Short mmCIF file of C-alpha atoms and ligand atoms in Angstrom, two decimals:
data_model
loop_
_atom_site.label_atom_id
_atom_site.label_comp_id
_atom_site.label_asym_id
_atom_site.label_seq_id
_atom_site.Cartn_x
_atom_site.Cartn_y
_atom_site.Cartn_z
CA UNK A 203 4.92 108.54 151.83
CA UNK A 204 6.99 111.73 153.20
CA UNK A 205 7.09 114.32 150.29
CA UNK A 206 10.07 115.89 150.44
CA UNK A 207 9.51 119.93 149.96
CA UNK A 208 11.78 119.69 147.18
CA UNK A 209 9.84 118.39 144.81
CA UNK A 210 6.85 120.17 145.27
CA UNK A 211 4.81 121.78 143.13
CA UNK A 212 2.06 124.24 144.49
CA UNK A 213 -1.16 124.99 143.18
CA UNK A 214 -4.60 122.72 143.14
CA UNK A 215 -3.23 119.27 142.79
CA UNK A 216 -0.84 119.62 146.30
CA UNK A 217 -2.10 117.02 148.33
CA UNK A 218 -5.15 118.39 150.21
CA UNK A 219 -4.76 117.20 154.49
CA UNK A 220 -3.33 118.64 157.32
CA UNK A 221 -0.39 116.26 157.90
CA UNK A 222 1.86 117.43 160.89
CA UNK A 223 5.40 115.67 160.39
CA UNK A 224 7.12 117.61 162.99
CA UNK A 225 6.64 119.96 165.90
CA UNK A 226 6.26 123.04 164.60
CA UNK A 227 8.39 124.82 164.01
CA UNK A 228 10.35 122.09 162.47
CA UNK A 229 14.09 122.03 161.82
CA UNK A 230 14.49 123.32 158.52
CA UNK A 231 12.18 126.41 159.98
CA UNK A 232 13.73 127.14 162.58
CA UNK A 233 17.16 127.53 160.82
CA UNK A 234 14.95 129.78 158.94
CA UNK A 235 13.66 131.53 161.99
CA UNK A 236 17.62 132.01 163.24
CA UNK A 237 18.63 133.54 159.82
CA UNK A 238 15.39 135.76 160.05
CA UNK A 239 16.21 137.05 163.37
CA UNK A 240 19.62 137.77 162.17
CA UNK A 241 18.80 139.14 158.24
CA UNK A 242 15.31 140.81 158.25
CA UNK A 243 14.28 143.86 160.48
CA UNK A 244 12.70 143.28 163.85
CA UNK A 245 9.40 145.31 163.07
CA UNK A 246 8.55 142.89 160.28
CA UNK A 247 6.61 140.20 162.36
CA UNK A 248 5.74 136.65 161.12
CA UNK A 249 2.53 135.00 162.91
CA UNK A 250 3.11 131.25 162.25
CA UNK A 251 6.47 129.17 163.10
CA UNK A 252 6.29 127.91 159.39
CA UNK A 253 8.20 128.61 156.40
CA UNK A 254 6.57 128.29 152.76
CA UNK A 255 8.10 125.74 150.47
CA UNK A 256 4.29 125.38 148.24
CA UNK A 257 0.55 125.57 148.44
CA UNK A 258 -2.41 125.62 146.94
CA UNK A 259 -5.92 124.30 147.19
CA UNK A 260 -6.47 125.11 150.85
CA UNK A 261 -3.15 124.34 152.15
CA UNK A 262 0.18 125.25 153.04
CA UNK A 263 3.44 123.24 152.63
CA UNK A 264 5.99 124.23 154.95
CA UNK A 265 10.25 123.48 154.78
CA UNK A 266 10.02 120.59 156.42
CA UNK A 267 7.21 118.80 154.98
CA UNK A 268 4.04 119.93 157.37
CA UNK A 269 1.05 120.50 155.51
CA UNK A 270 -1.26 123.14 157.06
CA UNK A 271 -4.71 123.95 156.20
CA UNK A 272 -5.08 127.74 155.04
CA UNK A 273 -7.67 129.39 156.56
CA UNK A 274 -5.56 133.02 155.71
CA UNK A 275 -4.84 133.28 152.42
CA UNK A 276 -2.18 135.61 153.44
CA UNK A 277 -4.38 137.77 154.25
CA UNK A 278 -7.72 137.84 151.83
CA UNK A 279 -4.42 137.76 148.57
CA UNK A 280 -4.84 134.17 147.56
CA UNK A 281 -8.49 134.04 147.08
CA UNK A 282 -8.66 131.42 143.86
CA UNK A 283 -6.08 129.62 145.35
CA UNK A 284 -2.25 129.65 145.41
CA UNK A 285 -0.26 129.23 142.35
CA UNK A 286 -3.57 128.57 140.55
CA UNK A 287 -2.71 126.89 137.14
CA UNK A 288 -3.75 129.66 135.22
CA UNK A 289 -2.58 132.73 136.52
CA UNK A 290 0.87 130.88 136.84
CA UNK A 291 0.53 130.09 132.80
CA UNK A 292 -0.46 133.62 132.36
CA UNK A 293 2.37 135.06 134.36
CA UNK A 294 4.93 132.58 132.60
CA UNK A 295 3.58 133.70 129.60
CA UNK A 296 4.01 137.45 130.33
CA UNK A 297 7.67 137.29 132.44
CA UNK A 298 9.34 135.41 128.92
CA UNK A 299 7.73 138.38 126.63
CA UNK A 300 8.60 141.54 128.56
CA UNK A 301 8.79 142.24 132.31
CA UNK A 302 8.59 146.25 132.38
CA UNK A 303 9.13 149.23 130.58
CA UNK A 304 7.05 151.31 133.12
CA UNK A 305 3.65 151.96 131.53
CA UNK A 306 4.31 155.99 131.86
CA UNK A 307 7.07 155.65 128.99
CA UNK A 308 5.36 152.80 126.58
CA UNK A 309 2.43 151.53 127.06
CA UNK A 310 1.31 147.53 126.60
CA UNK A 311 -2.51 146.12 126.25
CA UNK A 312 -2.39 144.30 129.58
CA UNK A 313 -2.75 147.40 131.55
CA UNK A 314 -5.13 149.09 129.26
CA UNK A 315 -7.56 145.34 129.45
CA UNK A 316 -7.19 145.37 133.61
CA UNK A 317 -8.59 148.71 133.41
CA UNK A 318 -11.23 148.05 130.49
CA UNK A 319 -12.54 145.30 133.20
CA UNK A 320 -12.65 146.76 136.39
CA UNK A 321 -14.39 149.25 134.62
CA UNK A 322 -17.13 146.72 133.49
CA UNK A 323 -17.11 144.94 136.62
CA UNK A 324 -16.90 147.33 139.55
CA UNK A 325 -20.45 148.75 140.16
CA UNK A 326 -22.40 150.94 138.84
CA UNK A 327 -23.09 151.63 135.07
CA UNK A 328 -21.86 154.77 134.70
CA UNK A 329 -18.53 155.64 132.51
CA UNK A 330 -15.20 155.03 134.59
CA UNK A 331 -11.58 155.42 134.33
CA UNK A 332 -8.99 153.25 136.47
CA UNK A 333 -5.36 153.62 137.16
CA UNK A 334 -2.70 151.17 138.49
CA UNK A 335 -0.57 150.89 141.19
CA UNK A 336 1.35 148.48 143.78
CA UNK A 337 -0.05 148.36 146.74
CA UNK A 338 -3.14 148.87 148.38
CA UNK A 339 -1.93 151.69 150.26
CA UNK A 340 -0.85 153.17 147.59
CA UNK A 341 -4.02 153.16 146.01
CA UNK A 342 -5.88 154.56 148.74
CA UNK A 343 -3.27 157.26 148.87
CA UNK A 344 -4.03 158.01 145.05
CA UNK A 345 -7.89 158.03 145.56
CA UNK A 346 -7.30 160.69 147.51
CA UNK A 347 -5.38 162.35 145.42
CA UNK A 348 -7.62 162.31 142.94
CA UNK A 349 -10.22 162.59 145.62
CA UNK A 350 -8.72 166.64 146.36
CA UNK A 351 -8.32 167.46 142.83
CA UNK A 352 -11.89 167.06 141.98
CA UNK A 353 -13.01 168.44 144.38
CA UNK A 354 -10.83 171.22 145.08
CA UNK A 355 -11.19 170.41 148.81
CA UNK A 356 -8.62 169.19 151.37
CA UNK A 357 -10.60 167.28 154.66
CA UNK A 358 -10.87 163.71 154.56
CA UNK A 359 -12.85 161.30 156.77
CA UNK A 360 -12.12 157.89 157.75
CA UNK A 361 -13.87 155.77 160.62
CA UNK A 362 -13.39 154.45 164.00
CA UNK A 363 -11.45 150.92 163.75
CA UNK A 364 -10.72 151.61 159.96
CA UNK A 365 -7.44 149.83 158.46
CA UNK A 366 -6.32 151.65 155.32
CA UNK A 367 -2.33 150.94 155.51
CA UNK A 368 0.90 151.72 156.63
CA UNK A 369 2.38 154.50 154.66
CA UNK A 370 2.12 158.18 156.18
CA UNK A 371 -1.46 158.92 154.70
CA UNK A 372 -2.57 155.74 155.71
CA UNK A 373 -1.19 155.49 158.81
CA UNK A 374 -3.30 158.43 159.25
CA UNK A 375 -6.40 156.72 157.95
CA UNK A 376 -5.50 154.06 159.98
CA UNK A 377 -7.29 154.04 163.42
CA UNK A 378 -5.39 151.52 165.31
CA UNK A 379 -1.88 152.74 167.15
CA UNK A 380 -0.38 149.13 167.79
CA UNK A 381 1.42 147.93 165.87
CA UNK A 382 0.27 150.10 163.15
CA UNK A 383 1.29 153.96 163.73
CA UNK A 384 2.45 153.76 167.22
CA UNK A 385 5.68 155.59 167.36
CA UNK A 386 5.48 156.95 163.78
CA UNK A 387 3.87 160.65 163.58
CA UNK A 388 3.87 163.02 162.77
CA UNK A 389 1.11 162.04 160.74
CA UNK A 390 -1.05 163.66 157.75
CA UNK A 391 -3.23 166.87 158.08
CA UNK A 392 -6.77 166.90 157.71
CA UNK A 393 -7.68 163.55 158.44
CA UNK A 394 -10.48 163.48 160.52
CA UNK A 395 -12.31 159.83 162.31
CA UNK A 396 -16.17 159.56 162.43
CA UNK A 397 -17.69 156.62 164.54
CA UNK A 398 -18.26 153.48 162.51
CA UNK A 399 -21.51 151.29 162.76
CA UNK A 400 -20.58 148.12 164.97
CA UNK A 401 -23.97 147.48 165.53
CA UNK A 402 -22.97 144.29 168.06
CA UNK A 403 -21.43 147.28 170.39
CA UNK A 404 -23.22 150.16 169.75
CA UNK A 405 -26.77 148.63 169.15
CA UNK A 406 -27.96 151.36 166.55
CA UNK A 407 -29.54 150.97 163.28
CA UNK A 408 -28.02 151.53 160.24
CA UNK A 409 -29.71 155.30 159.72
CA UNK A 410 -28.99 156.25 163.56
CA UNK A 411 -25.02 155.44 163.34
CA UNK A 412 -24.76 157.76 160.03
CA UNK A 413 -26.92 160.37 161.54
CA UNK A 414 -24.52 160.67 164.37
CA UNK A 415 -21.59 159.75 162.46
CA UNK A 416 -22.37 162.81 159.75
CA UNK A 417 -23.66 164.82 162.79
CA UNK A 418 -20.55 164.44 164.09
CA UNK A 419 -18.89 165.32 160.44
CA UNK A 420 -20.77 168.34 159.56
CA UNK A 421 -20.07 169.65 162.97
CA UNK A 422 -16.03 169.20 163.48
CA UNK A 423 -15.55 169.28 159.75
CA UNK A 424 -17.86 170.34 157.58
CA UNK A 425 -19.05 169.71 154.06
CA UNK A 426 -17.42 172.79 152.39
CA UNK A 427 -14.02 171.35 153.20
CA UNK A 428 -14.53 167.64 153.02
CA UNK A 429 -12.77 166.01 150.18
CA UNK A 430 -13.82 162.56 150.39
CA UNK A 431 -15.15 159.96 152.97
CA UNK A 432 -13.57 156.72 152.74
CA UNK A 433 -14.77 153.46 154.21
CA UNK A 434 -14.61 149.61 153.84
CA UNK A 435 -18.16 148.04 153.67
CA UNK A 436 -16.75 145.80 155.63
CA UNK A 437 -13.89 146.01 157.94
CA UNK A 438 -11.14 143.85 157.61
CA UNK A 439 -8.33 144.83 160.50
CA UNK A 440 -10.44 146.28 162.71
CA UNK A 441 -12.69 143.43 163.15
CA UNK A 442 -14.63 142.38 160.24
CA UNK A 443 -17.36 144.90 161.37
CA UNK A 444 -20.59 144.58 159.05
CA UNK A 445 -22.26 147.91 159.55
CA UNK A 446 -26.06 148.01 160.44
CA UNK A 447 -28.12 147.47 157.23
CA UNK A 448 -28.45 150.94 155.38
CA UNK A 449 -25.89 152.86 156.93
CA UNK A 450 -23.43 152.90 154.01
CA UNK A 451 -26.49 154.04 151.99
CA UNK A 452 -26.96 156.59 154.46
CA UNK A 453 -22.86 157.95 154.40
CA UNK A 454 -23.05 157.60 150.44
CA UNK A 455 -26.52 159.57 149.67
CA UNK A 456 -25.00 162.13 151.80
CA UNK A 457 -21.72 162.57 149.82
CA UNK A 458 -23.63 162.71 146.93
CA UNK A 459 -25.56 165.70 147.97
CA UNK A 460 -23.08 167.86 149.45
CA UNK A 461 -20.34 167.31 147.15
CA UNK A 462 -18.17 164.46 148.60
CA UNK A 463 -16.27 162.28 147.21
CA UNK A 464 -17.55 158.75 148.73
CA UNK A 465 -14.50 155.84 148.71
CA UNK A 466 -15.36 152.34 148.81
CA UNK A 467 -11.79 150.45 150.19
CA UNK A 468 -12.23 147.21 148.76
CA UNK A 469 -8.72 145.74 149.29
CA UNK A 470 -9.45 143.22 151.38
CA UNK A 471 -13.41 142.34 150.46
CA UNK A 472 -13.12 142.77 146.81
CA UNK A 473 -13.65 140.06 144.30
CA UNK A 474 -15.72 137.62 145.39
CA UNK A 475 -14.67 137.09 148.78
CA UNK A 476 -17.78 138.15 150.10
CA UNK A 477 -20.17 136.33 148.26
CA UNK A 478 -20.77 139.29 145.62
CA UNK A 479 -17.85 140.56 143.07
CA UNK A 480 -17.79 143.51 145.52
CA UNK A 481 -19.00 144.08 149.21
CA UNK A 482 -20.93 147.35 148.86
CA UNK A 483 -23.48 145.63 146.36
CA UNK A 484 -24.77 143.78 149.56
CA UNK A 485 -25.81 147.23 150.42
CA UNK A 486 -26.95 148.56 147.11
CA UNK A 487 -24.51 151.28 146.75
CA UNK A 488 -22.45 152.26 144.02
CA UNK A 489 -18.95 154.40 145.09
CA UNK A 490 -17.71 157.47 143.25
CA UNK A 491 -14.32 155.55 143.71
CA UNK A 492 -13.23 152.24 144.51
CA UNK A 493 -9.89 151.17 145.72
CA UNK A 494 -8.80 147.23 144.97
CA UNK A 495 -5.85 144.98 145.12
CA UNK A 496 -5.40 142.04 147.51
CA UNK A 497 -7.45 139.56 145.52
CA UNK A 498 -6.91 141.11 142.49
CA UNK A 499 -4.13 139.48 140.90
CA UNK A 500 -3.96 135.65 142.40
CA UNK A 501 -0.88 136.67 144.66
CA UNK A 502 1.06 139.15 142.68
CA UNK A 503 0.98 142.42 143.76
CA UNK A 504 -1.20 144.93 141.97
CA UNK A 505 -3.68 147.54 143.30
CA UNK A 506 -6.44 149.76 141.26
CA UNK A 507 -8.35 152.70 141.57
CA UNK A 508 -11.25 152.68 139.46
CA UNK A 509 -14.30 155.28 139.83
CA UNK A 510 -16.28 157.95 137.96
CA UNK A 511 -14.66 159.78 135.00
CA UNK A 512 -15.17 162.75 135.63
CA UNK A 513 -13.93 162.05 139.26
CA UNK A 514 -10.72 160.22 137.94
CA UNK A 515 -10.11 162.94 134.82
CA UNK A 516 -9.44 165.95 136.89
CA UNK A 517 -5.70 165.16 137.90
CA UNK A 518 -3.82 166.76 135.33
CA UNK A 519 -1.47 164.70 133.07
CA UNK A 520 1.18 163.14 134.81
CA UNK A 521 -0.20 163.56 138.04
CA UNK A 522 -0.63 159.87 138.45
CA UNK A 523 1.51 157.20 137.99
CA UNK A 524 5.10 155.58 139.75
CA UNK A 525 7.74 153.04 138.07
CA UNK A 526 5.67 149.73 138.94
CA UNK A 527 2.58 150.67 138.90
CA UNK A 528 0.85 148.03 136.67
CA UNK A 529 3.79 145.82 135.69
CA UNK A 530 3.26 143.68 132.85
CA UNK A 531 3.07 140.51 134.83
CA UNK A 532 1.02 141.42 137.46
CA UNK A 533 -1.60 142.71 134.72
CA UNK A 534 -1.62 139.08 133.16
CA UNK A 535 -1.56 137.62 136.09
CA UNK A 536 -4.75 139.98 137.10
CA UNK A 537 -6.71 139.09 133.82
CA UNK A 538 -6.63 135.28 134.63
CA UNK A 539 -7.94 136.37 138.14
CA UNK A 540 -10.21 138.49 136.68
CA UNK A 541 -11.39 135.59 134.22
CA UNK A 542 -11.86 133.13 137.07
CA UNK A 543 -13.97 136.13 139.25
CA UNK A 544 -16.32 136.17 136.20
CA UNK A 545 -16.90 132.88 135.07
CA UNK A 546 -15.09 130.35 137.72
CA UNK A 547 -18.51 130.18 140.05
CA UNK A 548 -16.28 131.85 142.69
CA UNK A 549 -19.08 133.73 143.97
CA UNK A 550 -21.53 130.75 144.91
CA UNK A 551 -18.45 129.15 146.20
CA UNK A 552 -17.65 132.08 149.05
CA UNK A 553 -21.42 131.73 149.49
CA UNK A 554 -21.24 128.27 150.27
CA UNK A 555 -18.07 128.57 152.56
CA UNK A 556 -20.34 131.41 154.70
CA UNK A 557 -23.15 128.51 155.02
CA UNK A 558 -20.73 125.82 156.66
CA UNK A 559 -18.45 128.55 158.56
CA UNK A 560 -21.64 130.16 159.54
CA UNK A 561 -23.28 127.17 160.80
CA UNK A 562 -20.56 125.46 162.35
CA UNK A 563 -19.85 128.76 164.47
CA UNK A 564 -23.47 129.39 165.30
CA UNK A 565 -23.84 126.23 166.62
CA UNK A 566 -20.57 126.64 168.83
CA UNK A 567 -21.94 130.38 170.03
CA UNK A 568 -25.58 128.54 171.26
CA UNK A 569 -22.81 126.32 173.59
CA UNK A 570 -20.29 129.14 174.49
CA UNK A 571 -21.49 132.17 175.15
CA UNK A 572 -17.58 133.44 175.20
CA UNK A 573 -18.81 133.54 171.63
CA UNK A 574 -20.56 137.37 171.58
CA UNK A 575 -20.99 137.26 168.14
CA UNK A 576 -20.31 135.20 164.56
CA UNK A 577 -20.39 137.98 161.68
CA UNK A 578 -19.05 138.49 158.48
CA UNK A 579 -20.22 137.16 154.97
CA UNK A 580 -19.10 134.93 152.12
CA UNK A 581 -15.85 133.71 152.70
CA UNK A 582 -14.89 136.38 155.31
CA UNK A 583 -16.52 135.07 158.14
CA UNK A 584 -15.62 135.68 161.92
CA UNK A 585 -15.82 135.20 165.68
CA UNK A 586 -15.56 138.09 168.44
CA UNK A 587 -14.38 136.51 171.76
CA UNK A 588 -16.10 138.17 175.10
CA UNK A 589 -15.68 137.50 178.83
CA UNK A 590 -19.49 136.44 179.21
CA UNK A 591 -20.57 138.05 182.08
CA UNK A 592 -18.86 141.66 180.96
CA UNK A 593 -19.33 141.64 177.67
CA UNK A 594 -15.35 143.18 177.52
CA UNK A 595 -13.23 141.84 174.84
CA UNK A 596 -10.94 139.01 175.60
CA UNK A 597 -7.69 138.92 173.43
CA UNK A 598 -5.98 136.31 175.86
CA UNK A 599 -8.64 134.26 174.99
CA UNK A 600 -8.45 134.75 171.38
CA UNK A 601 -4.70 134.90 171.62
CA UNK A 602 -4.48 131.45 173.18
CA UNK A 603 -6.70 130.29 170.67
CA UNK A 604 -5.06 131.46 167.82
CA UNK A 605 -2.16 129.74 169.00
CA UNK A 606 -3.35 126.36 169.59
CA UNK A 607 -4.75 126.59 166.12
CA UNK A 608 -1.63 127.17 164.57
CA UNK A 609 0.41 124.33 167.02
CA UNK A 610 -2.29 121.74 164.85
CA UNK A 611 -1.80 122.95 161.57
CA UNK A 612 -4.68 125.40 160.82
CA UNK A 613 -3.30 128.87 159.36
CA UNK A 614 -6.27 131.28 161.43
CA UNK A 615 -5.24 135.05 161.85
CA UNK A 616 -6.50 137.57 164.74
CA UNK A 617 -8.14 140.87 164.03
CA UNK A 618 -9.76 143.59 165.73
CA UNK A 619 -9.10 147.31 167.79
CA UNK A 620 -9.22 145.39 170.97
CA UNK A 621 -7.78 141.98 169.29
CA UNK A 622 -10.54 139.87 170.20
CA UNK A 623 -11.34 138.30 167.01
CA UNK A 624 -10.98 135.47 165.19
CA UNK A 625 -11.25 135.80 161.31
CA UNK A 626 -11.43 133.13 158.80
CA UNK A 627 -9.73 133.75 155.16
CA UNK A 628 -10.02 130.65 153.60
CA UNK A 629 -8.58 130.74 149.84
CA UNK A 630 -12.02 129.70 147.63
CA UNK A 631 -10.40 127.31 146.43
CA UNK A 632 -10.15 125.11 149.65
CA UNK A 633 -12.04 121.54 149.57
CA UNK A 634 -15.08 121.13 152.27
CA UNK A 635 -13.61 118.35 154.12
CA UNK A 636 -10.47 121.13 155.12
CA UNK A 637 -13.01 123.98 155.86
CA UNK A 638 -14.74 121.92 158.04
CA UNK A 639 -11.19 119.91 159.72
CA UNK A 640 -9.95 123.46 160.46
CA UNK A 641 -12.98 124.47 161.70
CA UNK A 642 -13.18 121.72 164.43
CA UNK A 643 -9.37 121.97 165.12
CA UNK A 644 -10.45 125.73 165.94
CA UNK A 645 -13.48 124.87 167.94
CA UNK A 646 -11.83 122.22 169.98
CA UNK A 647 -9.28 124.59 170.87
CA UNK A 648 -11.67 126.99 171.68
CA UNK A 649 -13.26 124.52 174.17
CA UNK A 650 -9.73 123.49 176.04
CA UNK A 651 -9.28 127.40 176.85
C1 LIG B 923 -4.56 145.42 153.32
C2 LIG B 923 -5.39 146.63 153.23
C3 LIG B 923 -4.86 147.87 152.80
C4 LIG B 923 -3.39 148.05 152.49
O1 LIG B 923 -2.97 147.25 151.43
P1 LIG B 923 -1.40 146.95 151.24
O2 LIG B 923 -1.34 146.21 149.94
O3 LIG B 923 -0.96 146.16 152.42
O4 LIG B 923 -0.73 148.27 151.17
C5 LIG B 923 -5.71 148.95 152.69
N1 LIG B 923 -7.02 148.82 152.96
C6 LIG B 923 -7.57 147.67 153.36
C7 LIG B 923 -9.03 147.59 153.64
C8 LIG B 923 -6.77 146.54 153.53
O5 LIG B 923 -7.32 145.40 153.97
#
């Protein structure tokens, strides 16, 4: 039977194979594509030749009936699973009741319980505040914020290969030039880069990258004017780097004794994607501030920054805030996340997509040594691609592989400073039998190139 997009419904009952009904992209899309070109500004790529018409489970349903396995999750967002049944209730729920009155001017219970909870559940035990924003940019731009309040200081560190957004902080934060800053400075003062612990490159332990990293720090900066360092425990852009056991420990201890304010981004590892509700409790340490959204709200967009009271309680009232920032809807929509994160076995489940990812790939790096390394955890799992004899990163490679990937029907983005990695998304809500499919379908392409 040919399901027409029109009557589709997303959400866990789509059906769940990788059914190719056209070239892609297919007619409809490429009308699409046309009126894209001709609507929609240039610098706003899209990486697949598919347009969305539903999904959910692990796939996507394009305009003209292609069904694609989703190994993205548009980007790390989608993590129970698109249009999940009961953030769409909850959302339904909240959009017939009221859909803003901007939480500055009256306030509702939804954003008050979102807080209440990431309080509870981000770690730590100590007492925490959390406010609400849009974007995950503009939460990191707010934990800094906050970050230079507290502390009175200005200086703020971020690290080699770090991804932290696009606005002008960000960009700043940002290590990457293309696509990301190139062409946009000036950019922000006092942002300084430390080297990051990739220990596949640089071969150090976890305690010799932060000794040179905060060697580096108290030399060209200093503690005295360093507001915050901010880090994700794991990287997503830059190439799902896993620092060396103990050097986030190392970085954080630090902070702690000179006065730093240590920043956890956990936009794109929060929430069970890594096989723990957050990605720093693989390393046993607890942030003075933690920055979330992606994941956080089953698609809609919403971003947090939770942390330390006394940390959050020194901007003066009113300092914080913006129209949006945790709209009514996105707040229910985050607290039927939020239920599922707790009590949906979500964790065990990115657990159990790192053991078949993990052994699949490990099998294929024992026959391919263009494989230099399979990293990640949980449900963020990837490949880096190598020339073999080098050791140099190889982004045709992983270019051409991308690509054939997405000509069969397997959604797989790229990642990486030197774009030579491969990095698997899948939504937790994907069935084993399409982890696996668009696993081989990424394998076999592998093995053509
Ligand atoms: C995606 C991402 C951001 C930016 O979030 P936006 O919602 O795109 O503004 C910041 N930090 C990390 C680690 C991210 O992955």
């Amino acid at each position: 039977m040919t399901v027409t997009p029109e009557i589709l419904t997303g959400g866990p009952t789509l059906p769940q194979e990788r059914r190719l009904v056209t070239a892609l992209p297919g007619p409809r899309t490429a009308e699409l594509q046309a009126r894209k070109s001709a609507a929609v500004a240039t610098g706003v790529g899209v990486t697949m030749p598919v347009y969305a018409a539903a999904a959910g489970g692990g796939v996507v349903v394009d305009v003209d009936g292609n069904s694609l396995i989703d190994l993205g999750s548009g980007i790390a967002v989608t993590t129970l699973g698109n249009a999940d049944p009961a953030v769409a209730a909850a959302v339904a729920d909240q959009v017939a009741r009221f859909t803003h009155t901007c939480f500055m001017i009256t306030g509702y219970e939804g954003y008050v319980e979102v807080a209440e909870r990431l309080n509870r559940l981000t770690p730590g035990e100590h007492d925490k505040r959390t406010a609400l924003f849009n974007s995950g940019a503009e939460a990191v731009e707010n934990a800094i914020k906050i970050a230079r309040v507290a502390t009175k200081k200005q200086a703020v560190v971020a690290f080699d290969h770090a991804y932290h957004g696009r606005t002008n902080l960000t960009m700043s934060l940002t290590a990457k030039s293309m696509p990301y800053k190139s062409g946009f400075g000036p950019f922000a003062g006092e942002v300084y880069r430390a080297p990051m612990s990739y220990p596949y490159r640089d071969g150090l332990s976890g305690p010799e990258a932060a000794k040179a990293a905060l060697l580096q720090i108290e030399k060209q900066v200093g503690a005295d004017n360093l507001a915050a360092i901010i880090i994700e425990p794991i990287q997503g852009e830059g190439g799902f780097i896993v620092p060396a056991p103990g050097f986030l420990a190392e970085l954080s201890a630090w902070c702690t004794a000179n006065g730093v304010v240590f920043i956890a981004d956990e936009i794109q590892t929060g929430f069970a994607r890594t096989g723990a509700m957050f990605a720093c409790e693989h390393d046993g340490v607890v942030p003075d501030l933690i920055t979330t959204a992606k994941g956080i709200a089953g698609g809609l967009p919403l971003a947090a920054v939770t942390g330390r009271a006394e940390i959050m309680d020194a901007t003066h009232v009113g300092g914080l805030g913006g129209t949006y920032g945790g709209n009514p809807v996105a707040c229910a929509a985050a607290l039927a996340a939020l239920d599922a994160f707790e009590h949906g076995g979500l964790i065990e489940r990115a657990r159990q997509i790192e053991t078949i990812a993990v052994e699949r790939l490990t099998a294929a790096k024992a026959a391919d040594p263009r494989i230099g390394e399979v990293r990640g955890r949980g449900a963020m799992i990837a490949i880096e691609l190598v020339d073999p004899t080098t050791g140099e990163p190889d982004a045709k490679l992983t270019a051409a592989v991308a690509k054939a990937a997405h000509a069969e029907g397997v959604i797989i983005l790229t990642c990486g400073t030197y774009g030579n990695v491969i990095r698997l998304l899948p939504p937790l809500s994907i069935p084993d039998h399409l982890l696996v499919e668009g696993l081989d379908v990424l394998l076999a392409g592998l093995a053509r190139h």
